[in-house]
XYZ file of C-alpha atoms in Angstrom:
99
model
C 0.000 0.000 0.000
C 1.167 3.535 -0.748
C 0.347 6.338 1.682
C 0.524 9.934 0.518
C 0.706 12.806 2.988
C 0.454 16.327 1.674
C -0.076 19.832 2.956
C -1.112 23.031 1.237
C -1.291 26.432 2.916
C -3.593 28.895 1.183
C -2.368 32.410 0.654
C -4.500 35.268 1.993
C -8.016 35.220 0.550
C -7.631 31.883 -1.266
C -8.828 29.377 1.347
C -12.376 29.033 -0.021
C -11.212 28.318 -3.557
C -8.542 25.896 -2.299
C -11.119 24.031 -0.196
C -13.537 23.776 -3.128
C -10.821 22.517 -5.483
C -9.568 20.059 -2.852
C -13.020 18.628 -2.170
C -13.611 18.120 -5.895
C -10.180 16.490 -6.260
C -10.846 14.121 -3.351
C -14.280 13.128 -4.710
C -12.835 12.446 -8.164
C -9.826 10.568 -6.804
C -12.064 8.231 -4.807
C -13.550 6.952 -8.089
C -10.151 5.930 -9.477
C -9.043 2.282 -9.513
C -6.739 1.507 -6.609
C -7.746 4.471 -4.437
C -8.461 3.046 -0.981
C -9.085 6.365 0.741
C -8.476 10.062 0.164
C -9.170 12.772 2.737
C -8.561 16.473 3.216
C -8.820 18.274 6.552
C -7.995 21.738 7.855
C -5.113 22.169 10.248
C -6.036 22.754 13.891
C -3.288 25.308 14.475
C -3.627 26.991 11.069
C -7.025 26.813 9.312
C -5.391 28.010 6.065
C -3.358 24.773 6.041
C -4.995 21.742 4.448
C -3.749 18.229 5.147
C -4.223 15.419 2.632
C -3.992 11.742 3.524
C -4.366 9.196 0.749
C -4.064 5.405 0.598
C -3.450 3.687 -2.732
C -3.398 -0.028 -3.480
C 0.046 0.164 -5.084
C 2.445 2.476 -6.901
C 0.891 1.625 -10.279
C -2.462 3.003 -9.084
C -0.823 6.154 -7.734
C 1.169 6.699 -10.922
C -2.036 6.304 -12.956
C -3.648 8.918 -10.672
C -0.849 11.360 -11.448
C -1.432 10.933 -15.210
C -5.112 11.917 -15.019
C -5.413 15.410 -16.564
C -7.614 16.592 -13.685
C -4.824 15.704 -11.231
C -2.394 17.925 -13.130
C -4.990 20.706 -13.171
C -5.446 20.336 -9.413
C -1.687 20.538 -8.906
C -1.562 23.768 -10.902
C -4.468 25.170 -8.885
C -2.742 24.288 -5.603
C 0.478 25.923 -6.775
C -1.413 29.092 -7.710
C -3.451 29.317 -4.495
C -0.572 28.528 -2.135
C 2.293 30.429 -3.755
C 4.259 27.179 -3.572
C 3.486 26.493 0.090
C 2.732 22.798 -0.334
C 4.394 19.468 0.417
C 3.935 15.916 -0.843
C 5.408 12.794 0.773
C 4.894 9.174 -0.285
C 5.425 6.098 1.855
C 5.275 2.385 1.144
C 3.418 0.746 4.024
C 2.121 -2.553 5.227
C -0.941 -2.752 7.440
C -0.170 -4.407 10.763
C -2.567 -6.473 12.828
C -3.697 -4.805 16.025
C -3.336 -6.284 19.505
């Protein structure tokens, strides 16, 4: 499983548009093959900061996600609304059994 953790901090006056674009991106991503979950939340300490947590079946599914034109459009929107204040980290993970 691939876990993606991202953050995006909206510049002044852009939070509403960033939230709308993020919600649409999450809804669309959830329909893609291999998307296990995809969430966006607002930061507790900074409401202009959005946090994305995604789980993908494998790297092939995530790479296919990145080739979808709407994903590239979302990336461009995030770059515009955050003035580059965004991060993206990817992790390969294995779910562990609980106690």
